[in-house]
Coordinates of C-alpha atoms in Angstrom, one line a residue:
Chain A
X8 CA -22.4 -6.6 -1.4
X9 CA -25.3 -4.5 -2.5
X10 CA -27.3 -6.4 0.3
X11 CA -25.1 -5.2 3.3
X12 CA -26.9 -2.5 4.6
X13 CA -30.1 -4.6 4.7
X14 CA -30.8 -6.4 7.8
X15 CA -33.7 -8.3 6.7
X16 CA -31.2 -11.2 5.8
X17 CA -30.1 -10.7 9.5
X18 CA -31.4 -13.0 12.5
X19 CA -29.5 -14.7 15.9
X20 CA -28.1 -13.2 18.6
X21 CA -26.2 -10.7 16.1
X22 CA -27.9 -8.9 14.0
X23 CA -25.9 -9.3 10.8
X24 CA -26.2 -8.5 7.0
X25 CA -27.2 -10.9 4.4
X26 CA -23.7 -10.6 2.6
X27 CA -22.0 -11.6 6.0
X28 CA -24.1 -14.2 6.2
X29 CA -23.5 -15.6 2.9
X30 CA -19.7 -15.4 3.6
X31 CA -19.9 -16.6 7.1
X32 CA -21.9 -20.2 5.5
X33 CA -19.2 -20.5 2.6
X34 CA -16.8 -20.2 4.8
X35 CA -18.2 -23.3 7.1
X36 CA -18.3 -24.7 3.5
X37 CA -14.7 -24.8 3.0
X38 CA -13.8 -25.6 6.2
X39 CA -15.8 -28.5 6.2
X40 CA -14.0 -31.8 4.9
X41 CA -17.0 -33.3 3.2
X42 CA -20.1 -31.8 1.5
X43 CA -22.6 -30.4 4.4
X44 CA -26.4 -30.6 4.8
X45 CA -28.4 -27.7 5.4
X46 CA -28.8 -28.8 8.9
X47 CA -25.3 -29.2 9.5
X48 CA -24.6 -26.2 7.9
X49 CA -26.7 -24.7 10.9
X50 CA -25.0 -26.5 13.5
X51 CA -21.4 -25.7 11.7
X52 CA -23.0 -21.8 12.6
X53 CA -23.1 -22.6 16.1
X54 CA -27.0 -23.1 15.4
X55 CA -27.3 -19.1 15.9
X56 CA -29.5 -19.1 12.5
X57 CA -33.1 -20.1 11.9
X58 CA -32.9 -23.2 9.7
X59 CA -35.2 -21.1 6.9
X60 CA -32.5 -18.6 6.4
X61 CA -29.5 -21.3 6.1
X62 CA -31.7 -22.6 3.5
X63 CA -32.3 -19.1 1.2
X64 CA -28.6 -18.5 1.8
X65 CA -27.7 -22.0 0.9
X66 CA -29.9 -21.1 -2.5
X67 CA -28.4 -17.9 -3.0
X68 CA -24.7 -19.6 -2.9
X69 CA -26.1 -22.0 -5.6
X70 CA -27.3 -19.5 -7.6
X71 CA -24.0 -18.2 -8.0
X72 CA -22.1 -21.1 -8.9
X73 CA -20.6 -20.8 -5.8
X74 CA -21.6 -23.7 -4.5
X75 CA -22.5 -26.9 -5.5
X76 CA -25.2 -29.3 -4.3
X77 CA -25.6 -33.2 -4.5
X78 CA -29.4 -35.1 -3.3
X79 CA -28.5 -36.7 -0.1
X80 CA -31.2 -38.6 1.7
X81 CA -34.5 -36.2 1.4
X82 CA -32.1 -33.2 0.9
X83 CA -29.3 -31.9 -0.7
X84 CA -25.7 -31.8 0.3
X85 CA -24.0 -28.8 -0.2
X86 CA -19.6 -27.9 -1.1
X87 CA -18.2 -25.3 -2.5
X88 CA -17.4 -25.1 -6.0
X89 CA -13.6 -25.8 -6.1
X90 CA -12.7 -25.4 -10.0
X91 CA -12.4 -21.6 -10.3
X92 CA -10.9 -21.3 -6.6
X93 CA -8.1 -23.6 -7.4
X94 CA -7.8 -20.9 -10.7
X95 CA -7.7 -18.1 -9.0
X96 CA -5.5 -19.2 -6.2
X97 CA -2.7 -20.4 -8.9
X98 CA -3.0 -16.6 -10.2
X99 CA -3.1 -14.9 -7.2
X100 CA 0.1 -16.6 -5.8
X101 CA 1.9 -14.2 -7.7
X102 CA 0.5 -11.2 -5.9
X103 CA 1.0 -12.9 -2.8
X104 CA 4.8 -13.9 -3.1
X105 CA 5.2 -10.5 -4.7
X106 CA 7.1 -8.5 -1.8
X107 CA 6.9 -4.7 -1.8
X108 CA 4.0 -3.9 -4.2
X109 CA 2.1 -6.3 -2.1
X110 CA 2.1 -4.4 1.3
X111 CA 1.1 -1.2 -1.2
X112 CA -2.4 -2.6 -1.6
X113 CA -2.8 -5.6 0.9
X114 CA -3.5 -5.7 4.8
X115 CA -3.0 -9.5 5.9
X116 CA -5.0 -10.7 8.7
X117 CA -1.6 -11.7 10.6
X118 CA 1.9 -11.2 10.3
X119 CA 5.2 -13.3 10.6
X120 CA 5.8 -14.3 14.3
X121 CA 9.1 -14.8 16.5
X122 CA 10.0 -17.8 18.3
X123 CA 8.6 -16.2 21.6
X124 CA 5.8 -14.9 19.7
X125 CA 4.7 -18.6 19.0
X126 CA 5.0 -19.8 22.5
X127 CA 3.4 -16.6 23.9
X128 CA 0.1 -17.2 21.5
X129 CA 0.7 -21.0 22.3
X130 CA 0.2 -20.6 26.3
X131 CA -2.7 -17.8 25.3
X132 CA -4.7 -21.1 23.4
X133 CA -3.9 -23.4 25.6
X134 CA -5.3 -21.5 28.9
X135 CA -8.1 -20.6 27.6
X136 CA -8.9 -23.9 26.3
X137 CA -8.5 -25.0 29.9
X138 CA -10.4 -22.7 31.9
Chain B
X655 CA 10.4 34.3 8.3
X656 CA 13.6 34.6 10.7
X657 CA 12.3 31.5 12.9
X658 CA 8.8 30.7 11.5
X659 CA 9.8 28.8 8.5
X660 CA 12.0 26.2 10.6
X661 CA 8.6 25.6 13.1
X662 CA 7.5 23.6 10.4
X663 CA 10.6 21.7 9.7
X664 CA 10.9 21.2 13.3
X665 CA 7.8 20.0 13.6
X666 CA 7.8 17.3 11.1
X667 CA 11.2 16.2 12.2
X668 CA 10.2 15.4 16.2
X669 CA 6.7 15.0 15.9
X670 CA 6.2 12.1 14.0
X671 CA 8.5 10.2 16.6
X672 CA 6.4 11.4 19.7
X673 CA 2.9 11.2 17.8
X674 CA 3.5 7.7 16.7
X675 CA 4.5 7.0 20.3
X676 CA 1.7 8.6 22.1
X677 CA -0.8 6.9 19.2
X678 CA -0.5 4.0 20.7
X679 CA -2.0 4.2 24.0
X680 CA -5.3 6.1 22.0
X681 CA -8.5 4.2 21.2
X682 CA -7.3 2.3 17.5
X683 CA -9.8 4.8 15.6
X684 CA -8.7 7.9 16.8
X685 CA -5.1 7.1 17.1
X686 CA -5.4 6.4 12.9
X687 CA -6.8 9.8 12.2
X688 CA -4.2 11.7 14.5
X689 CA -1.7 9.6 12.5
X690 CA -2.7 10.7 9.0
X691 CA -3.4 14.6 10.1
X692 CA 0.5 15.0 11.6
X693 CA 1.2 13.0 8.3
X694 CA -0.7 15.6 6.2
X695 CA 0.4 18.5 8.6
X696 CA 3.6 17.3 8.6
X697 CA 3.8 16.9 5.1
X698 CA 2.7 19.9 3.9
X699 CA 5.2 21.7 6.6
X700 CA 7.6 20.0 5.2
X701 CA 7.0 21.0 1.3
X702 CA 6.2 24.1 2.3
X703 CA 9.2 25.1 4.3
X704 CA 11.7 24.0 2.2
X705 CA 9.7 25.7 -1.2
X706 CA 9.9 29.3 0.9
X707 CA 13.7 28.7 1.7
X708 CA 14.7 27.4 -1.7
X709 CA 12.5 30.4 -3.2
X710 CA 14.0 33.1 -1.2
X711 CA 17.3 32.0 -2.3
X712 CA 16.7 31.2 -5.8
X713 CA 14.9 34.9 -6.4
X714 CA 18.2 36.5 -5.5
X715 CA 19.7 34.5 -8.7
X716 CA 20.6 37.8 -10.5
X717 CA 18.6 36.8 -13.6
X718 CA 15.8 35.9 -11.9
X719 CA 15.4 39.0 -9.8
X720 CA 15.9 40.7 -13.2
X721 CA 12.4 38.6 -14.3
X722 CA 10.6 39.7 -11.0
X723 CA 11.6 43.2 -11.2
X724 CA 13.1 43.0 -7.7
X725 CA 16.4 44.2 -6.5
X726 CA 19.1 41.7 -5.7
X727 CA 20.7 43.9 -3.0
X728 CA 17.4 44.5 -1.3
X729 CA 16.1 40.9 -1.3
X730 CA 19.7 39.9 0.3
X731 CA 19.4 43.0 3.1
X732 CA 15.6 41.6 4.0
X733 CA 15.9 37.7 3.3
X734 CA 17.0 36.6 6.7
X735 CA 18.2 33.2 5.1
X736 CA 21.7 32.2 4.9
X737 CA 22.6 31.1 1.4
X738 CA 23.8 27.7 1.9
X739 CA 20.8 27.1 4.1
X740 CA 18.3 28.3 0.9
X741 CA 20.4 26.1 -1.5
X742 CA 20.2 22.9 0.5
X743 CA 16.3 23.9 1.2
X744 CA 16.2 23.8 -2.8
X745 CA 17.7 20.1 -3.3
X746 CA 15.8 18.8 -0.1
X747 CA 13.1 19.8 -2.2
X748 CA 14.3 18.4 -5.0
X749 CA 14.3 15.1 -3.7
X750 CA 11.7 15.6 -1.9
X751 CA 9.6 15.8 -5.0
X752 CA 11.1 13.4 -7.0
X753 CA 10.8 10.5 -4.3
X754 CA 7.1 11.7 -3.8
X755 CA 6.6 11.4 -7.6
X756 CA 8.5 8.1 -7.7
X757 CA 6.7 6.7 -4.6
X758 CA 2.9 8.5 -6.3
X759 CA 3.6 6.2 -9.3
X760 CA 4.4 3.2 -7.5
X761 CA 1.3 3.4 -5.4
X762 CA -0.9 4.0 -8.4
X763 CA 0.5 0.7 -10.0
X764 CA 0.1 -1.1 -7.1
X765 CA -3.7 -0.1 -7.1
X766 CA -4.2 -1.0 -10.5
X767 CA -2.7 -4.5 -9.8
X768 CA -5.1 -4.5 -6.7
X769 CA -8.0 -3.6 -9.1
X770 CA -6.9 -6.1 -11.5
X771 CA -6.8 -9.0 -9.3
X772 CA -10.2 -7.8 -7.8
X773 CA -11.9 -8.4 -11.1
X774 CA -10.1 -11.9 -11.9
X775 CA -11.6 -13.1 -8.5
X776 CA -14.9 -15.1 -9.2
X777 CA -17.2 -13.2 -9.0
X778 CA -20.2 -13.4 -6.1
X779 CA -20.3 -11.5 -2.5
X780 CA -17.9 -10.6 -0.9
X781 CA -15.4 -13.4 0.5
X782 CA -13.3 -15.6 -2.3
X783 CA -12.1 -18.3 -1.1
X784 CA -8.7 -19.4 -2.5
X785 CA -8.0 -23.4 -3.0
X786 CA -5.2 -23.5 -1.0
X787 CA -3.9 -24.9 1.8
X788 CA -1.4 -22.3 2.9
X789 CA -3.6 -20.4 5.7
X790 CA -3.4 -17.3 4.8
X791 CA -6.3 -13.8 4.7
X792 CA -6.3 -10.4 3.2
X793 CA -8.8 -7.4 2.1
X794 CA -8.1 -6.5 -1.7
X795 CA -9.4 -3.1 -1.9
X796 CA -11.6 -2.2 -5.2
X797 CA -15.2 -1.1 -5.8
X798 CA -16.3 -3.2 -4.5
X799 CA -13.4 -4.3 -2.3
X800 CA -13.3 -8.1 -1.5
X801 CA -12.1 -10.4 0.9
X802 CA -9.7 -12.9 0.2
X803 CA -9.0 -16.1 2.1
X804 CA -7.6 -19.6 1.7
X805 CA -8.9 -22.5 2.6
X806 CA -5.8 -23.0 4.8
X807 CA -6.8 -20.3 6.6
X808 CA -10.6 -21.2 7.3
X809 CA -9.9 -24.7 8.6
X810 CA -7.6 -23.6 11.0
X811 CA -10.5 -21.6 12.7
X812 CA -13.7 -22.3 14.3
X813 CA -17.3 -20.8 13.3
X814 CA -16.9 -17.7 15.7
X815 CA -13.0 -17.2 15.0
X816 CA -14.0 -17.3 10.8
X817 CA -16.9 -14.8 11.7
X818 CA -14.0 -12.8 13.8
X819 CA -11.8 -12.8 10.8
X820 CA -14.5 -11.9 8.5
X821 CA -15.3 -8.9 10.2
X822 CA -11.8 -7.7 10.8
X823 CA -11.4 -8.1 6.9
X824 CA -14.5 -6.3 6.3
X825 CA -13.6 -3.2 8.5
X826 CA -10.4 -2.6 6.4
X827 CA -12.5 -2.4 3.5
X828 CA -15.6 -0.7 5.0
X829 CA -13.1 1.9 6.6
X830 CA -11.1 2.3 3.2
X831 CA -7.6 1.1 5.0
X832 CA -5.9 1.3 2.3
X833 CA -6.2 4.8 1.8
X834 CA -4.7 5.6 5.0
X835 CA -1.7 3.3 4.4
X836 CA -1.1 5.0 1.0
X837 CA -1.1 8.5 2.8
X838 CA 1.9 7.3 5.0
X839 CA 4.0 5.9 2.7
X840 CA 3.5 9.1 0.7
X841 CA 4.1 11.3 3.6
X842 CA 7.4 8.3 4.4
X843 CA 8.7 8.8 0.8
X844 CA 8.7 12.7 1.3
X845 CA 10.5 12.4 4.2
X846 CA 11.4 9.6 5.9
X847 CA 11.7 11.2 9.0
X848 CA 7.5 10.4 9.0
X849 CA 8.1 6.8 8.7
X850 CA 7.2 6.0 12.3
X851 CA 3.4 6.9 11.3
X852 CA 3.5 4.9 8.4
X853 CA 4.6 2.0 11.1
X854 CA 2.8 2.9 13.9
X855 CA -0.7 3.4 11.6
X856 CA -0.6 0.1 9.7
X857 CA -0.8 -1.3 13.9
X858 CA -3.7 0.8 14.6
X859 CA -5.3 0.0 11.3
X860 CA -4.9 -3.8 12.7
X861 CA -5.8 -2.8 15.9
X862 CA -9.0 -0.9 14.6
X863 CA -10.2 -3.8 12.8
X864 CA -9.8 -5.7 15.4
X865 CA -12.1 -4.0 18.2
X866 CA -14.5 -3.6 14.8
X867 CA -14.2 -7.3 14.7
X868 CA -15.0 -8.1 18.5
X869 CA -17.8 -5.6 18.0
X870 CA -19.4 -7.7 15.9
X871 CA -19.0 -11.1 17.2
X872 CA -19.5 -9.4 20.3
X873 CA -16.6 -10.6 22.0
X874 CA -12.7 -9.5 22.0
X875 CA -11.5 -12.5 23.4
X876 CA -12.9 -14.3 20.3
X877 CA -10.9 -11.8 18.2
X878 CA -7.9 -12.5 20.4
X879 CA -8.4 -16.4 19.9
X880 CA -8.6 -16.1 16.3
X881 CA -5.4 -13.8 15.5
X882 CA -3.4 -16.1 17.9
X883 CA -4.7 -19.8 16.1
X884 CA -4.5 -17.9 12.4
X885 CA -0.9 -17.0 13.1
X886 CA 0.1 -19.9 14.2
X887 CA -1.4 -21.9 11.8
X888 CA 0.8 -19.4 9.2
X889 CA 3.8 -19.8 10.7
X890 CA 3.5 -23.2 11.4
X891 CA 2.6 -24.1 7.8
X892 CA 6.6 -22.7 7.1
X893 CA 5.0 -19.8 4.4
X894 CA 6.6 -17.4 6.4
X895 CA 9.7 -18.6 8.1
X896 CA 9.6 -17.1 11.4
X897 CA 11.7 -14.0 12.6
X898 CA 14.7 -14.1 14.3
X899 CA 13.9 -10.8 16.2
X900 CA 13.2 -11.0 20.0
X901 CA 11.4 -8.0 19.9
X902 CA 7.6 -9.1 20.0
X903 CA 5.7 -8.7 16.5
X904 CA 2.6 -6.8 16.3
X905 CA 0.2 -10.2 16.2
X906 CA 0.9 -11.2 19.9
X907 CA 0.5 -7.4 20.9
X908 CA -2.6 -7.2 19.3
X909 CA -3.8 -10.0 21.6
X910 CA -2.9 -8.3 24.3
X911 CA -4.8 -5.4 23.7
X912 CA -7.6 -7.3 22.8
X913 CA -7.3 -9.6 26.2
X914 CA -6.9 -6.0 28.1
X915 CA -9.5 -3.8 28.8
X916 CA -10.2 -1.5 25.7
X917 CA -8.3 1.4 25.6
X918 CA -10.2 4.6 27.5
X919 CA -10.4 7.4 25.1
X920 CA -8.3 10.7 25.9
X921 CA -9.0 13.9 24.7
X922 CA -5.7 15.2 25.6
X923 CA -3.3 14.1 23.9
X924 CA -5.3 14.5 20.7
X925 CA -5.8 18.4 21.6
X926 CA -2.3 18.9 22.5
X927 CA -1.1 17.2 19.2
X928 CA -4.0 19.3 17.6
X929 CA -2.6 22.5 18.8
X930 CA 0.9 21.7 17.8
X931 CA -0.4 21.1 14.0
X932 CA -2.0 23.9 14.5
X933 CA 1.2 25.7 15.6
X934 CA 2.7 24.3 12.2
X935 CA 0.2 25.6 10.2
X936 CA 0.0 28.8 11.5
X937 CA 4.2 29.5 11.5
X938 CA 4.1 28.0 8.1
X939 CA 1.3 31.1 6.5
X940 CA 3.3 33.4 8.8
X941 CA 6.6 32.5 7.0
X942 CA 4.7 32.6 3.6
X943 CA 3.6 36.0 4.0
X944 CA 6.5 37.2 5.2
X945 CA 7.9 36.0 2.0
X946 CA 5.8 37.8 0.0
X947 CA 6.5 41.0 2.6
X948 CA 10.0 40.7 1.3
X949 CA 9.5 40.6 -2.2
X950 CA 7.5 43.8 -2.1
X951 CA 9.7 45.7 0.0
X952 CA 12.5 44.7 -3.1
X953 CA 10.6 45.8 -5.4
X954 CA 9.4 49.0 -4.3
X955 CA 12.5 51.2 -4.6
X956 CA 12.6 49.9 -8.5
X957 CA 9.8 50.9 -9.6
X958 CA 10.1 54.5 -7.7
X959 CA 13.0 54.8 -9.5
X960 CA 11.4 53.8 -13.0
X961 CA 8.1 56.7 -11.7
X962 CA 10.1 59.2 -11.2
X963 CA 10.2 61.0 -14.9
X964 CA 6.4 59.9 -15.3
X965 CA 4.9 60.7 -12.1
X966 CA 2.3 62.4 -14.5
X967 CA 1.0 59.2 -16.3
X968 CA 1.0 57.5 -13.3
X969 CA -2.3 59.4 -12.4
X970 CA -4.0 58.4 -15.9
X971 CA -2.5 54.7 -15.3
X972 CA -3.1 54.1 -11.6
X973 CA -5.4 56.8 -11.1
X974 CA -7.9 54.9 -9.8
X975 CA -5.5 53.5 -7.1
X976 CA -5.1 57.4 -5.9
X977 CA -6.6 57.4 -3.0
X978 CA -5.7 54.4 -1.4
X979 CA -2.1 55.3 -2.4
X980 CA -1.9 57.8 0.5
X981 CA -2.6 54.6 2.8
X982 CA -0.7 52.2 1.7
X983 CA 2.3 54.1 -0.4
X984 CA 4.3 50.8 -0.3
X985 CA 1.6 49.0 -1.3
X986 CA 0.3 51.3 -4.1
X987 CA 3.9 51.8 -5.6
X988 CA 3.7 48.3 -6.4
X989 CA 0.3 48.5 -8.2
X990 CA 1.5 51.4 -10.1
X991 CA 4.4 49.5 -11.1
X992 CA 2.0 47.5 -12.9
X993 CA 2.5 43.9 -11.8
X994 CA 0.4 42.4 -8.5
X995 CA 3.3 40.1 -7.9
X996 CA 5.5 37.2 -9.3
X997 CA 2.2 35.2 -10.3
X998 CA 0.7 38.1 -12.8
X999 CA 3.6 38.6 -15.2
X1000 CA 0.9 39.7 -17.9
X1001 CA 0.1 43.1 -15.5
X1002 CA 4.0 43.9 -15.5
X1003 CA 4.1 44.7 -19.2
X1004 CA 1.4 47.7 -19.9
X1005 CA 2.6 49.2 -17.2
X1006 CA 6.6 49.2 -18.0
X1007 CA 5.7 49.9 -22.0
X1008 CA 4.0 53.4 -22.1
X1009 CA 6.8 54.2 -19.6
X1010 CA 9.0 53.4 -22.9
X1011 CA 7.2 54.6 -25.7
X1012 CA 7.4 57.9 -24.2
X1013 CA 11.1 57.8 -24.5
X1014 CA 11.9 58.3 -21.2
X1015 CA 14.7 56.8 -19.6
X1016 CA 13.7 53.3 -18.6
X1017 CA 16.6 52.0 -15.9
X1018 CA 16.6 48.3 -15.6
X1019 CA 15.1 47.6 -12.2
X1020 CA 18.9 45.8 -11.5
X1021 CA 21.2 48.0 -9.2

């Protein structure tokens, strides 16, 4: 976090800092089904990153514990460290079920959606998909 | 006082209604800081109105007139407020208070659970990612704040829609969200009249980290894309059973404003609601210091009654008050009296006790 205001992490067409970077590649991490090479990681990024800084950032993640890393081929394979993320989200599930004190402290990226809502968002995917 | 201490009142009762409704044609940004000043005007109208009605009732409570030194008779001839009207002002106020306190705690607990769970989090940047397939995100605000999402939720999305959601999560904390939503649902619990801003502003907040969000990927249809896939991937996961109301929610008309051009920005409608705060404000010290006009002019015949067999002392006493006495007689007659008003009780006493001590007839200031 103390990084953000540093752009020196930042490269690509945005100019982003190194904290958002870091999230941005754990991110591709867990939404990947199988452990990632640094080059994949890359391409997973739209391949907006210069393959040195995928690589510090990929380090940085390690250093954490964050991540975890397995020799594939020449390289290493990188996945996110699931033990303490399993924890957490077993604790958390409390807060999250928790109605009222919840909405005192928590802004959720979407809310609950109608019927029409659904089909509305549905025909907004689908069109664009189709241009 | 006759009119000016129901501006406010009237003020915080329509304008939360017509704010919240014009808010949401303003820029997100803008529209959230116009919410939480007619929540703070609004607010303190509010309080303060209903304190200056409840007080200028409750000080013609014989024994409490008898405390200020002011005459009953005189306070009811110049208090323009009809009793009932001062006594309901007093338990509006009442409650008013208590759900404030009641709703002040509840926040703070909240925020400690907030804080709480922001430590158990592993530690390590900003974004935790929960083990879980339930697609769900969130911003827990702490120092620092983090962001919270599932794995659910980042499978559902592509590269540019995660970086999208990212940012949006990021403005709420960068922009201290939470700060504005615990404003409103103060302001709500004080009087629920307010409640549209506390509505209306959690939208804007959305809406502002959205544009915040396509600011940073650089692309609002991206932002759009995202909200629309994430919220169908929650409601299709059956977490949240979806609503029966036909009335569209605020996800599908965020993605509308995100698919229209962004909203122009208008000055006006922040200036006129600017003036009418202002208007609040202004009736709202006007009422206050006619409230304090009031109590003066009670108390004055009192203590020109108590002078009267003293009128010598009063030079060695007040002396030094002589000349501006001649100005302001009203004014001065107070001083001599000994006591600057209700709030310096410990000025009343010298003033009243040499009158005593020299045996002179000391008439309760009671008629």
């Amino acid at each position: 976090m103390s990084d953000d205001t540093h752009a020196d992490g930042a490269c690509g067409a945005l100019r982003r800092p190194r904290g958002a970077l870091e999230s941005e590649v754990l991110a591709a991490l867990w939404a990947a089904d199988s452990p990632l090479s640094a080059t994949q990681v890359r391409e997973a990024l739209s391949g907006d990153l210069a393959y040195t800084t995928v690589m510090t950032i990929l380090a940085r993640l390690h250093d954490k514990g964050l991540v975890a890393r397995h020799a594939r081929g020449r390289g290493y394979a990188y996945e996110p460290t699931r033990d303490e993320a399993a924890h957490t989200a077993e604790q958390m599930r409390s807060l999250l079920e928790r109605g009222s004190d919840r909405q005192a402290t928590l802004a959720r990226f979407v809310s609950e959606l109608s019927r029409q809502d659904e089909e509305f968002l549905q025909r907004l995917l689908t069109g664009q998909q189709e241009p | 006082m006759h009119i000016t201490v129901y501006i406010p009142l009237l003020i915080a009762a329509l304008a939360p209604a017509v704010v919240a409704r014009a808010a949401r044609r303003l820029p997100p940004r803008p529209a959230a800081w116009a919410l939480l000043c007619t929540a703070a005007v609004a607010t303190a109208g509010w309080l303060g109105s209903l304190a200056l009605l409840a007080f200028a009732t409750l000080v013609q409570i014989p024994g409490i007139a008898r405390e200020g030194h002011w005459s009953p008779q005189l306070l009811r001839a110049a208090d323009p407020v009809f009793g009932p009207v001062g006594v309901l002002g007093a338990l509006a106020l009442a409650a008013s208070a208590a759900a404030l306190g009641t709703a002040a705690l509840r926040q703070a607990a909240a925020h400690r659970l907030a804080r709480r769970e922001v430590r158990r989090l592993p530690s390590g940047g900003e974004l935790a990612v929960l083990d879980d397939d339930t697609p769900d995100a969130f911003a827990l605000p702490g120092a620092p704040g983090r962001i919270v999402v599932t794995r659910g939720m980042l499978r559902s999305l592509d590269h540019v829609e995660r970086q999208a959601l990212l940012a949006h999560e990021r403005a709420h904390l960068a922009h201290r969200h939470h700060r504005f939503l615990a404003a409103w649902r103060l302001a709500a619990a004080v009087n629920p009249l307010l409640r549209p801003l506390a509505d209306t502003g959690a939208f804007m907040l959305e809406r502002w980290a959205d544009e915040d969000a396509a600011t940073a990927v650089g692309d609002r249809t991206v932002v759009a894309r995202a909200l629309a896939r994430a919220a169908l991937a929650t409601a299709g996961s059956g977490a949240r059973p979806a609503r029966l109301a036909a009335a569209s929610g605020a996800v599908p008309q965020r993605v509308r404003a995100l698919v229209a051009p962004p909203p122009a920005h208008r000055p006006l409608p922040l200036l006129a609601g600017g003036l009418v705060l202002a208007v609040s404000c202004a009736s709202l010290t006007s009422a206050a210091s006619d409230s304090d006009r009031m109590l003066d002019t009670a108390r004055m015949p009192a203590c020109s009654h108590v002078e009267a067999p003293g009128n010598q002392d009063d030079h060695r006493i007040g002396g030094r008050h002589h000349d501006d006495r001649d100005e302001h007689p009203q004014r001065d007659s107070r001083r001599a009296c000994g006591g600057e008003g209700p709030d310096s009780p410990e000025h009343q006493l010298p003033a009243w006790e040499p009158a005593a001590d020299r045996g002179s007839p000391v008439p309760r200031p009671v008629h």
